Coordinates of C-alpha atoms in Angstrom, one line a residue:
Chain A
M23 CA -15.4 0.8 27.4
T24 CA -11.8 -0.5 27.7
T25 CA -8.7 1.7 27.9
Q26 CA -7.5 0.1 24.7
H27 CA -10.7 1.2 22.9
Q28 CA -10.4 4.8 24.2
T29 CA -6.7 5.1 23.4
L30 CA -7.4 3.8 19.9
S31 CA -10.3 6.3 19.4
K32 CA -8.1 9.2 20.6
A33 CA -5.2 8.1 18.3
L34 CA -7.4 7.6 15.2
S35 CA -9.2 11.0 15.7
R36 CA -6.1 12.9 16.3
G37 CA -4.1 11.0 13.7
V38 CA -6.6 11.6 10.9
S39 CA -7.0 15.2 11.8
Y40 CA -3.4 15.7 10.6
L41 CA -4.6 14.7 7.2
D42 CA -7.7 16.9 7.1
I43 CA -8.1 20.1 5.2
T44 CA -6.9 23.1 7.3
P45 CA -9.1 26.1 8.1
T46 CA -7.1 28.3 5.7
M47 CA -7.4 25.8 2.9
F48 CA -11.1 25.4 3.5
R49 CA -11.6 29.2 3.3
E50 CA -9.4 29.5 0.2
A51 CA -11.0 26.5 -1.6
T52 CA -14.5 28.0 -0.9
E53 CA -13.4 31.4 -2.2
H54 CA -11.9 29.7 -5.3
Y55 CA -15.0 27.7 -6.3
R56 CA -17.2 30.8 -5.8
A57 CA -14.8 32.7 -8.0
I58 CA -15.3 30.1 -10.7
A59 CA -19.0 30.6 -10.5
G60 CA -18.5 34.4 -10.9
T61 CA -16.3 33.9 -14.0
L62 CA -18.8 31.6 -15.6
Q63 CA -21.5 34.1 -14.8
S64 CA -19.5 37.0 -16.3
H65 CA -19.4 35.1 -19.5
G66 CA -23.2 34.7 -19.6
L67 CA -23.3 31.2 -18.2
D68 CA -25.7 30.8 -15.3
A69 CA -24.3 28.0 -13.1
D70 CA -24.7 27.0 -9.4
I71 CA -21.4 25.7 -8.2
K72 CA -21.4 23.4 -5.1
P73 CA -18.9 21.1 -3.5
Y74 CA -19.7 17.4 -3.5
G75 CA -17.8 14.3 -2.5
S76 CA -15.5 14.6 0.5
F77 CA -15.5 18.4 0.3
G78 CA -19.3 18.4 0.6
T79 CA -19.4 15.9 3.4
G80 CA -16.5 17.1 5.5
T81 CA -14.5 13.9 5.0
V82 CA -11.5 15.2 3.1
V83 CA -8.3 13.3 3.6
R84 CA -4.9 13.9 2.0
P85 CA -4.1 11.3 -0.7
S86 CA -1.3 8.9 0.2
T87 CA 0.9 9.4 -2.8
D88 CA 4.0 9.0 -0.7
E89 CA 2.5 8.7 2.8
G90 CA 4.2 12.0 3.6
T91 CA 4.6 15.5 2.3
G92 CA 4.2 16.5 -1.3
S93 CA 0.8 15.1 -1.8
Y94 CA -2.2 17.2 -2.8
Y95 CA -5.9 17.3 -1.9
D96 CA -8.5 16.5 -4.6
L97 CA -11.7 18.5 -4.1
D98 CA -14.8 17.9 -6.2
I99 CA -17.1 20.6 -7.3
L100 CA -20.1 20.5 -9.6
A101 CA -21.3 23.3 -11.9
E102 CA -25.0 22.8 -12.4
C103 CA -25.8 24.9 -15.5
H104 CA -29.1 26.5 -16.4
R105 CA -30.4 27.8 -19.7
D106 CA -34.0 28.8 -20.2
E107 CA -34.5 27.8 -23.9
C108 CA -33.3 24.7 -25.6
G109 CA -30.3 24.1 -23.3
W110 CA -27.4 22.0 -24.6
T111 CA -28.1 19.4 -27.2
T112 CA -25.0 17.3 -26.4
P113 CA -22.7 16.8 -23.4
S114 CA -19.8 18.0 -25.4
S115 CA -21.5 21.3 -26.2
L116 CA -21.9 22.0 -22.5
R117 CA -18.4 20.9 -21.7
E118 CA -17.0 23.0 -24.5
E119 CA -18.7 26.1 -23.2
V120 CA -17.6 25.6 -19.6
D121 CA -14.1 24.4 -20.4
G122 CA -13.8 27.1 -23.1
I123 CA -14.6 29.9 -20.7
L124 CA -11.9 28.7 -18.3
E125 CA -9.4 28.2 -21.2
D126 CA -9.9 31.8 -22.4
D127 CA -9.7 33.3 -18.9
G128 CA -6.3 34.8 -18.0
T129 CA -6.3 33.3 -14.5
Y130 CA -7.7 29.9 -15.1
A131 CA -5.9 29.1 -18.4
K132 CA -2.6 28.7 -16.5
M133 CA -4.3 26.5 -13.9
I134 CA -5.9 23.9 -16.1
E135 CA -4.0 20.7 -15.4
G136 CA -6.1 18.5 -17.7
S137 CA -9.5 17.7 -19.0
T138 CA -10.8 14.1 -18.8
H139 CA -13.9 12.2 -19.7
Q140 CA -15.6 13.4 -16.5
C141 CA -14.2 16.8 -15.5
V142 CA -11.7 19.6 -16.0
T143 CA -9.0 19.9 -13.3
L144 CA -7.7 23.1 -11.9
A145 CA -4.4 23.0 -9.9
Y146 CA -3.7 25.4 -7.1
A147 CA 0.0 25.6 -6.2
E148 CA 1.2 25.1 -2.6
T149 CA 1.7 28.3 -0.6
D150 CA 3.3 29.0 2.8
S151 CA -0.1 28.8 4.5
R152 CA -1.6 25.7 2.8
P153 CA -0.6 22.6 0.8
A154 CA -1.4 22.3 -2.9
F155 CA -4.9 21.2 -4.0
R156 CA -6.8 20.4 -7.1
L157 CA -10.4 21.3 -8.0
D158 CA -12.1 18.7 -10.2
L159 CA -14.9 20.6 -11.9
S160 CA -17.8 18.5 -13.3
S161 CA -20.5 20.1 -15.4
G162 CA -24.1 19.0 -15.6
V163 CA -27.7 20.0 -16.0
H164 CA -30.7 19.4 -13.8
M165 CA -32.4 16.1 -14.3
D166 CA -36.2 16.0 -14.3
L167 CA -38.1 13.2 -12.6
P168 CA -35.3 10.7 -12.0
L169 CA -37.1 7.3 -11.8
G170 CA -36.5 5.3 -8.7
T171 CA -34.9 8.1 -6.7
D172 CA -35.9 8.8 -3.1
V173 CA -38.1 11.9 -3.3
A174 CA -36.0 13.5 -0.5
F175 CA -33.1 13.7 -3.0
A176 CA -34.8 13.8 -6.4
E177 CA -34.5 17.6 -6.6
E178 CA -30.7 17.3 -6.5
A179 CA -30.3 14.8 -9.4
V180 CA -28.3 15.9 -12.4
N181 CA -27.2 14.7 -15.8
L182 CA -23.4 15.0 -15.9
A183 CA -21.8 16.0 -19.1
W184 CA -19.2 13.4 -20.0
I185 CA -17.2 13.6 -23.2
D186 CA -15.2 11.3 -25.5
P187 CA -17.5 9.5 -25.8
D188 CA -20.4 11.9 -25.2
E189 CA -22.7 10.8 -22.5
W190 CA -25.3 12.4 -20.3
K191 CA -24.5 10.4 -17.1
G192 CA -27.4 10.4 -14.6
S193 CA -26.1 10.9 -11.1
N194 CA -26.8 12.6 -7.8
P195 CA -23.6 13.7 -6.1
K196 CA -25.3 16.5 -4.2
G197 CA -28.1 14.3 -3.2
L198 CA -25.6 11.8 -1.7
C199 CA -24.0 14.6 0.2
K200 CA -27.4 15.6 1.5
W201 CA -28.1 12.0 2.6
F202 CA -24.8 11.8 4.4
N203 CA -25.2 15.2 6.1
D204 CA -28.8 14.1 7.2
Q205 CA -27.4 10.9 8.7
N206 CA -24.6 12.7 10.3
L207 CA -26.8 15.2 12.0
R208 CA -27.3 13.2 15.2
F209 CA -23.6 12.4 15.5
R210 CA -22.8 16.1 14.9
V211 CA -24.9 17.5 17.8
Y212 CA -23.3 15.1 20.2
G213 CA -20.3 16.7 21.9
L214 CA -20.4 19.6 19.4
E215 CA -19.3 22.4 21.9
A216 CA -16.4 20.4 23.2
R217 CA -15.2 19.6 19.6
R218 CA -15.5 23.3 18.5
K219 CA -13.6 24.4 21.6
S220 CA -10.8 21.9 20.9
L221 CA -10.7 22.9 17.2
F222 CA -10.3 26.5 18.3
E223 CA -7.4 25.6 20.7
E224 CA -5.7 23.4 18.1
N225 CA -5.7 26.2 15.4
P226 CA -4.4 29.3 17.2
G227 CA -4.9 32.4 15.1
A228 CA -7.3 30.7 12.6
Y229 CA -10.4 32.0 14.3
A230 CA -11.0 35.1 16.6
S231 CA -13.5 33.1 18.7
V232 CA -15.2 29.7 18.9
E233 CA -18.4 31.2 17.4
E234 CA -16.5 32.1 14.2
I235 CA -15.6 28.5 13.4
P236 CA -17.7 27.5 10.3
E237 CA -20.0 24.6 10.9
D238 CA -18.3 22.8 7.9
M239 CA -15.0 22.6 9.8
D240 CA -16.4 20.6 12.7
R241 CA -15.9 16.8 12.4
S242 CA -18.3 14.3 14.1
A243 CA -17.2 10.8 15.0
L244 CA -19.0 9.6 11.9
Q245 CA -17.0 12.0 9.7
R246 CA -13.8 11.0 11.4
A247 CA -14.6 7.3 10.9
V248 CA -15.2 7.9 7.2
Q249 CA -11.8 9.6 7.0
V250 CA -10.1 6.8 8.8
V251 CA -11.6 4.2 6.5
K252 CA -10.7 6.1 3.4
R253 CA -7.1 6.7 4.6
S254 CA -6.8 3.0 5.6
R255 CA -7.9 2.1 2.1
D256 CA -5.3 4.4 0.5
I257 CA -2.5 3.0 2.6
Y258 CA -3.5 -0.7 2.1
Y259 CA -3.9 -0.5 -1.7
R260 CA -0.7 1.5 -2.1
R261 CA 1.3 -1.1 -0.1
A262 CA -0.4 -3.9 -1.9
R263 CA 0.4 -2.2 -5.2
E264 CA -3.2 -2.6 -6.3
D265 CA -5.1 0.0 -8.3
R266 CA -8.6 -1.4 -8.0
A267 CA -9.5 0.3 -4.8
P268 CA -13.2 0.9 -3.7
S269 CA -14.4 4.4 -4.4
S270 CA -14.7 7.0 -1.6
C271 CA -18.4 7.4 -2.0
A272 CA -18.9 3.6 -1.8
L273 CA -17.0 3.5 1.5
M274 CA -18.9 6.6 2.8
V275 CA -22.2 4.8 2.1
L276 CA -21.1 1.6 3.8
V277 CA -19.7 3.3 6.9
T278 CA -22.9 5.4 7.3
R279 CA -25.2 2.4 6.7
F280 CA -23.5 0.3 9.3
A281 CA -23.6 3.2 11.8
E282 CA -27.3 3.6 11.5
M283 CA -28.1 1.4 14.5
L284 CA -25.3 2.8 16.7
P285 CA -26.0 5.3 19.4
Q286 CA -25.1 9.0 18.7
S287 CA -22.5 8.9 21.4
S288 CA -20.5 6.3 19.5
D289 CA -16.8 7.1 19.0
V290 CA -14.6 6.6 16.0
T291 CA -13.4 3.1 17.0
T292 CA -17.0 1.9 17.5
I293 CA -18.1 3.2 14.1
V294 CA -15.0 1.8 12.2
E295 CA -15.5 -1.6 14.0
S296 CA -19.1 -1.7 13.0
F297 CA -18.1 -1.0 9.4
V298 CA -15.6 -3.9 9.5
E299 CA -18.1 -6.3 11.0
G300 CA -20.8 -5.2 8.6
C301 CA -18.5 -5.7 5.6
Q302 CA -17.4 -9.1 6.9
A303 CA -21.0 -10.1 7.1
M304 CA -21.4 -9.3 3.4
R305 CA -18.7 -11.8 2.5
D306 CA -21.0 -14.7 1.7
G307 CA -23.9 -12.9 0.1
R308 CA -24.4 -11.0 -3.1
F309 CA -22.1 -8.0 -3.1
A310 CA -23.9 -4.7 -3.7
I311 CA -23.7 -1.2 -2.4
P312 CA -26.9 0.6 -3.3
N313 CA -26.6 4.4 -3.7
P314 CA -29.2 5.9 -1.3
A315 CA -29.6 9.0 -3.5
Y316 CA -29.8 7.5 -6.9
P317 CA -31.0 4.1 -8.4
E318 CA -27.6 2.5 -8.9
D319 CA -25.3 -0.1 -7.4
L320 CA -22.0 1.6 -6.5
A321 CA -20.3 -1.9 -6.7
A322 CA -21.9 -2.8 -10.1
N323 CA -18.6 -2.9 -11.9
W324 CA -16.6 -4.8 -9.2
E325 CA -15.2 -8.0 -10.6
Q326 CA -14.4 -10.9 -8.3
E327 CA -10.8 -10.0 -7.8
K328 CA -11.7 -6.6 -6.7
V329 CA -14.2 -8.0 -4.2
D330 CA -11.6 -10.5 -2.9
R331 CA -9.1 -7.7 -2.4
F332 CA -11.7 -5.6 -0.7
F333 CA -12.3 -8.3 1.9
N334 CA -8.5 -8.8 2.3
W335 CA -8.3 -5.1 3.2
I336 CA -11.1 -5.4 5.6
D337 CA -9.3 -8.3 7.3
E338 CA -6.1 -6.3 7.5
L339 CA -8.0 -3.3 8.9
K340 CA -9.5 -5.5 11.6
L341 CA -6.1 -6.9 12.5
N342 CA -4.8 -3.4 13.0
L343 CA -7.8 -2.3 15.1
Q344 CA -7.2 -5.3 17.3
A345 CA -3.5 -4.7 17.8
D346 CA -2.3 -4.8 21.4
L347 CA -1.8 -1.1 22.1
S348 CA 0.1 -1.8 25.3
D349 CA 2.9 -3.1 23.1
S350 CA 4.3 0.2 21.7
A351 CA 6.0 -1.3 18.6
K352 CA 2.8 -3.1 17.6
R353 CA 0.8 0.0 18.4
D354 CA 2.9 2.2 16.1
A355 CA 2.9 -0.4 13.3
A356 CA -0.9 -0.7 13.5
I357 CA -1.6 3.1 13.6
D358 CA 0.8 3.6 10.7
A359 CA -0.8 0.8 8.7
I360 CA -4.2 2.5 9.1
L361 CA -3.2 6.2 8.8
G362 CA 0.2 6.1 7.0
S363 CA 3.9 6.2 8.0
G364 CA 4.9 8.9 10.4
T365 CA 1.5 9.2 12.1
S366 CA 2.6 7.4 15.2
D367 CA 5.8 9.6 15.3
R368 CA 3.6 12.7 15.3
L369 CA 1.3 11.2 18.0
V370 CA 4.5 10.8 20.1
R371 CA 5.5 14.4 19.5
D372 CA 2.0 15.5 20.5
K373 CA 2.3 13.4 23.7
I374 CA -0.6 11.1 22.9
F375 CA 1.8 8.1 22.8
D376 CA 5.0 7.3 24.6
P377 CA 7.9 6.6 22.3
A378 CA 8.3 3.1 21.0
P379 CA 11.7 1.3 20.4
E380 CA 13.2 2.0 17.0
P381 CA 12.6 -0.8 14.4
V382 CA 15.4 -2.6 12.6
R383 CA 16.0 -1.4 9.1
I384 CA 15.4 -4.4 6.8
N385 CA 18.0 -5.0 4.1
R386 CA 16.9 -6.7 0.9
N387 CA 20.1 -8.7 0.4
V388 CA 18.6 -12.0 -0.2
K389 CA 15.4 -12.7 -2.3
P390 CA 13.3 -15.7 -1.5
W391 CA 13.6 -18.6 -3.9
R392 CA 12.5 -22.2 -4.2
L393 CA 14.1 -25.2 -5.9
Chain B
M12 CA 29.9 -29.8 15.9
Q13 CA 31.8 -27.3 18.1
D14 CA 31.4 -24.5 15.4
C15 CA 27.8 -25.2 15.0
L16 CA 27.2 -25.2 18.8
A17 CA 29.2 -22.0 19.3
A18 CA 27.2 -20.3 16.6
T19 CA 23.8 -21.3 18.1
H20 CA 25.0 -20.1 21.5
A21 CA 26.1 -16.7 20.1
L22 CA 22.6 -16.3 18.6
R23 CA 21.0 -17.2 21.8
K24 CA 23.1 -14.7 23.7
R25 CA 21.6 -12.0 21.5
H26 CA 18.1 -13.3 21.6
N27 CA 17.4 -14.8 25.0
S28 CA 13.9 -15.9 24.0
L29 CA 15.6 -18.7 22.0
T30 CA 16.8 -22.1 23.3
C31 CA 19.5 -24.3 21.9
T32 CA 19.5 -28.1 21.8
V33 CA 21.7 -30.7 20.2
V34 CA 19.7 -33.4 18.5
Y35 CA 21.0 -37.0 17.9
I36 CA 18.9 -39.2 15.7
G37 CA 20.2 -42.8 15.2
D38 CA 23.3 -42.9 13.0
E39 CA 22.7 -39.5 11.5
A40 CA 25.2 -36.7 12.2
P41 CA 24.0 -34.7 15.2
Y42 CA 22.8 -31.2 14.6
A43 CA 22.0 -28.1 16.8
R44 CA 18.5 -26.7 16.9
V45 CA 17.5 -23.3 18.0
D46 CA 13.8 -23.0 19.0
G47 CA 11.8 -20.1 20.3
T48 CA 9.9 -16.9 19.4
I49 CA 11.5 -14.1 17.5
R50 CA 10.2 -10.6 17.2
L51 CA 10.0 -9.0 13.8
D52 CA 10.1 -5.2 14.3
G53 CA 11.4 -4.1 10.9
E54 CA 10.9 -1.3 8.6
Q55 CA 11.6 -1.1 4.9
Q56 CA 10.7 1.9 2.7
G57 CA 8.6 3.4 5.5
V58 CA 6.5 0.3 6.1
R59 CA 6.9 -0.9 9.7
L60 CA 5.8 -4.5 10.5
V61 CA 5.8 -6.0 14.0
A62 CA 4.9 -9.6 14.7
D63 CA 6.1 -12.5 16.8
Y64 CA 7.0 -15.7 15.1
E65 CA 7.6 -19.1 16.7
L66 CA 10.2 -21.0 14.7
S67 CA 13.1 -23.5 14.8
I68 CA 16.4 -23.1 13.1
V69 CA 18.4 -26.3 12.3
V70 CA 22.1 -25.9 12.0
S71 CA 24.0 -28.9 10.6
E72 CA 27.3 -30.2 11.8
D73 CA 29.1 -28.9 8.7
F74 CA 27.9 -25.3 9.3
P75 CA 28.8 -22.8 7.8
A76 CA 29.5 -24.9 4.7
S77 CA 25.8 -25.6 4.6
V78 CA 22.9 -23.3 5.0
P79 CA 20.6 -23.6 8.1
K80 CA 17.0 -24.7 7.6
V81 CA 14.1 -22.8 9.2
R82 CA 10.6 -23.9 9.9
L83 CA 7.7 -21.8 11.3
S84 CA 5.7 -23.5 14.0
D85 CA 2.4 -22.1 12.6
G86 CA 3.5 -22.4 9.0
A87 CA 3.7 -19.7 6.3
P88 CA 0.5 -18.1 4.9
A89 CA -1.4 -20.6 2.7
T90 CA -0.5 -19.1 -0.7
Y91 CA 3.0 -18.0 0.2
P92 CA 5.1 -19.4 -2.7
H93 CA 8.5 -20.0 -1.0
V94 CA 8.0 -23.1 1.2
D95 CA 9.8 -26.4 0.5
A96 CA 8.0 -29.7 0.3
D97 CA 9.3 -30.6 3.8
G98 CA 7.8 -27.4 5.2
T99 CA 11.0 -25.4 5.6
L100 CA 11.2 -21.9 4.3
C101 CA 13.0 -21.3 1.0
L102 CA 15.1 -18.4 2.1
G103 CA 17.2 -17.7 -1.1
V104 CA 19.7 -19.1 -3.5
N105 CA 22.3 -21.0 -1.4
G106 CA 25.3 -19.1 -2.9
E107 CA 23.5 -15.8 -2.1
I108 CA 22.8 -16.9 1.5
A109 CA 26.4 -18.1 1.9
M110 CA 27.7 -14.7 0.9
A111 CA 25.3 -12.9 3.2
M112 CA 26.5 -15.1 6.1
N113 CA 30.0 -13.8 5.5
N114 CA 28.9 -10.2 6.5
S115 CA 29.6 -10.9 10.2
A116 CA 32.3 -12.6 12.2
V117 CA 29.6 -14.9 13.5
P118 CA 27.9 -16.4 10.4
L119 CA 24.7 -17.5 12.2
I120 CA 24.2 -13.9 13.4
A121 CA 24.6 -12.7 9.8
F122 CA 22.2 -15.4 8.7
Y123 CA 19.7 -14.2 11.2
D124 CA 20.1 -10.4 10.4
E125 CA 20.7 -10.6 6.6
V126 CA 18.7 -13.6 5.6
L127 CA 16.1 -14.7 8.1
L128 CA 14.7 -11.3 9.3
P129 CA 14.2 -10.0 5.7
N130 CA 12.5 -13.3 4.9
I131 CA 10.2 -13.1 8.0
Y132 CA 9.5 -9.5 7.0
A133 CA 8.6 -10.7 3.5
I134 CA 6.3 -13.4 4.9
E135 CA 4.5 -10.9 7.2
Y136 CA 4.2 -8.4 4.3
Y137 CA 2.8 -11.1 2.1
R138 CA 0.4 -12.3 4.9
R139 CA -1.0 -8.7 5.1
Y140 CA -0.8 -7.4 1.5
R141 CA -0.6 -10.6 -0.7
V142 CA 2.5 -9.3 -2.6
M143 CA 6.2 -9.8 -2.0
P144 CA 7.7 -6.5 -0.6
F145 CA 11.0 -6.6 -2.5
G146 CA 10.6 -9.2 -5.2
D147 CA 11.6 -12.8 -5.2
R148 CA 13.3 -15.2 -7.6
S149 CA 11.8 -17.7 -10.1
H150 CA 11.5 -21.2 -8.8
G151 CA 14.1 -23.8 -9.6
S152 CA 17.2 -23.4 -11.7
Q153 CA 16.0 -20.2 -13.3
G154 CA 16.0 -18.4 -10.0
V155 CA 19.7 -19.5 -9.4
L156 CA 20.6 -18.3 -12.9
E157 CA 18.8 -14.9 -12.1
F158 CA 21.0 -14.5 -9.0
Y159 CA 24.3 -15.2 -10.7
R160 CA 23.3 -13.0 -13.7
E161 CA 22.8 -10.1 -11.3
F162 CA 25.9 -10.9 -9.3
F163 CA 28.2 -11.1 -12.3
D164 CA 26.2 -8.4 -14.2
V165 CA 26.2 -10.5 -17.4
D166 CA 23.2 -11.6 -19.5
D167 CA 24.6 -14.5 -21.4
E168 CA 23.9 -17.9 -19.7
S169 CA 27.1 -19.6 -21.0
A170 CA 29.2 -16.7 -19.6
V171 CA 27.5 -17.2 -16.2
C172 CA 28.3 -20.9 -16.3
Q173 CA 32.0 -20.2 -17.2
L174 CA 32.4 -17.7 -14.4
L175 CA 30.8 -20.0 -11.9
R176 CA 32.9 -22.9 -13.1
A177 CA 36.0 -20.7 -12.6
A178 CA 34.9 -20.0 -9.0
A179 CA 34.2 -23.7 -8.3
F180 CA 37.2 -25.2 -10.0
R181 CA 40.5 -23.4 -9.7
S182 CA 42.5 -25.0 -12.6
P183 CA 41.3 -23.2 -15.8
Y184 CA 41.3 -19.7 -14.4
R185 CA 44.2 -17.3 -14.0
R186 CA 43.7 -13.7 -12.7
R187 CA 46.0 -12.3 -15.4
G188 CA 44.6 -14.5 -18.1
K189 CA 41.5 -13.8 -20.2
C190 CA 38.2 -13.5 -18.3
P191 CA 36.1 -16.7 -18.4
C192 CA 33.1 -14.6 -19.4
G193 CA 34.4 -14.3 -22.9
S194 CA 34.8 -10.5 -22.9
K195 CA 38.5 -10.9 -24.2
L196 CA 39.6 -8.6 -21.3
R197 CA 42.0 -9.7 -18.6
A198 CA 40.1 -11.2 -15.7
T199 CA 41.7 -8.6 -13.3
R200 CA 39.9 -5.9 -15.4
C201 CA 36.7 -7.9 -15.6
H202 CA 35.3 -10.5 -13.2
A203 CA 38.3 -11.5 -11.1
N204 CA 37.0 -9.8 -8.0
H205 CA 33.6 -11.5 -8.3
I206 CA 35.2 -14.9 -8.7
D207 CA 37.5 -14.3 -5.7
Q208 CA 34.5 -13.1 -3.6
L209 CA 32.7 -16.4 -4.4
R210 CA 35.7 -18.5 -3.6
A211 CA 36.3 -16.7 -0.3
C212 CA 32.6 -16.7 0.9
V213 CA 30.9 -19.8 -0.6
D214 CA 31.8 -23.4 0.2
K215 CA 32.9 -25.4 -2.9
S216 CA 30.0 -27.9 -2.5
I217 CA 27.5 -25.0 -2.6
L218 CA 29.1 -23.6 -5.7
M219 CA 29.1 -27.0 -7.4
D220 CA 25.4 -27.5 -6.7
D221 CA 24.6 -24.0 -8.0
L222 CA 26.7 -24.6 -11.1
A223 CA 24.7 -27.7 -11.9
L224 CA 21.5 -25.7 -11.5
V225 CA 22.7 -22.8 -13.6
A226 CA 23.9 -25.2 -16.4
N227 CA 20.5 -26.8 -16.3
A228 CA 18.7 -23.4 -16.6
A229 CA 21.0 -22.4 -19.4
N230 CA 20.1 -25.6 -21.3
I231 CA 16.4 -25.0 -20.7
T232 CA 16.8 -21.5 -22.1
K233 CA 18.8 -22.7 -25.1
T234 CA 16.2 -25.4 -25.8
K235 CA 13.4 -22.9 -25.5
S236 CA 15.1 -20.4 -27.8
A237 CA 15.9 -23.2 -30.3
K238 CA 12.3 -24.3 -30.3
E239 CA 11.1 -20.7 -30.7
S240 CA 13.5 -20.2 -33.7
A241 CA 12.3 -23.4 -35.3
R242 CA 8.7 -22.3 -34.8
L243 CA 9.4 -18.9 -36.4
R244 CA 11.3 -20.5 -39.3
L245 CA 8.4 -22.9 -39.9
K246 CA 5.9 -20.0 -39.7
G247 CA 8.0 -18.0 -42.3
H248 CA 8.2 -21.1 -44.5
R249 CA 4.5 -21.6 -44.5
K250 CA 3.9 -17.9 -45.4
T251 CA 6.1 -18.1 -48.4

């Protein structure tokens, strides 16, 4: 393994950790979604509330609204509702019940930021100890016998209640989390003690001892790699002023799939490189991203322009992974292109990198033109 | 030739990776050429880009009355829209470049800092993200019209033509007389400073060329709007 490879892994792991959920925030978010379950219960609605998406897989990364402060975390939670008798006849009847309980509640009524086709969003304001975050609460009911689903995940399948227009949307977000967490297991056990020790040291005061650190706060190389890829996507599509970015779950599936053949000792760089190579190999074939937990193609709605943009991003990510790290200016530009502006400055402050020369400020006095 | 040589040597002094040569081809006027690799290490709105570009800058004998030509050794990205038929980069409207070159005592240094580097940044940004970082101008005469509209801060094409004409030809314009833009204000209270700035910074030959292009663009716009009016009239007539 080259020095360049090790340096890059260290920089990516540390850099993306700056964008991760903090222990305080994790604790508070967990308390909050449990409190929502309690509120629904107190109004006679029996619901299991579980995190899914990045919150359920430990791959949360701060959105890049301005590549700096002021952005918020989006956390996804699912209320799987139960009713013994006839249940809910329409998706809107279930959504009306869940959304109505929150709207009538003194605490949550003020926090509802909006209600969309898929979910209701609760906003939690920034405090001294943690940044702002939003909980996107989806509602659904258990799905019986989902055809074509791997039996290992069939139990987790749900019919999500979507409104305007009403639709029971078959899905398996919890099953997908379970699949990822199963795949992640072998990466998690490798170097676990060392990572927990360093997490304890990097967050003084957050935990009384290493043993107190919740398992969900540990990040394996695979989880870090998913975070790096998601963040790189956010930065690229923002700079390219392009909205049609691939979804986080599609990226999580691709990163994990391409890591299947890698040894458990693989570091972040190796896993991200294998993702890039794997994606580049898909360039000439039929483009599809099968969901391992539900019979659907996660890229089913991708039009050709979106596919072309995706490969353009993959090429750009590769270019940045291959940047000459011994050239400090190129190093900083590449790290910032992957993880966002200011990341390299923070790595310098944390003594991971030596300072690079200051760049020239580009004036936009003259705009290109052709006769 | 001396001005052009002094300028290239001043640039080389700042960037020692560049070399300067004087090129003689047959009966043509000799010109100075700067070759070498330049480093782009620039940041705009938080986006830092670093890349090395091998290029040559050709500076004509009449510099700074003319704008230098720049060619990238490896060419611009395939779909980059601002490359001339001869392979040189289209860096901007000539009047705009000439004014930018006036921002330093050494025009070629100003050209490098204010024109070339932002263009190289735009090319690198485009290569990576397939969009222009800070906009660009329409091709042809429309792009020239866009620049002078922004510069004079007027919308009307004929007003832009009149103002540019006043800058290029001295005779019909007096600072204390009515402004050529047609505002009925005295020029001193309207566009006198803009006109003076153009006269001071931009060579007359460049202004004349730009005026011809602006007049052409204004004609195109007029013809288009006349056709559009005729089309709408015809449509209205058919309805009735």
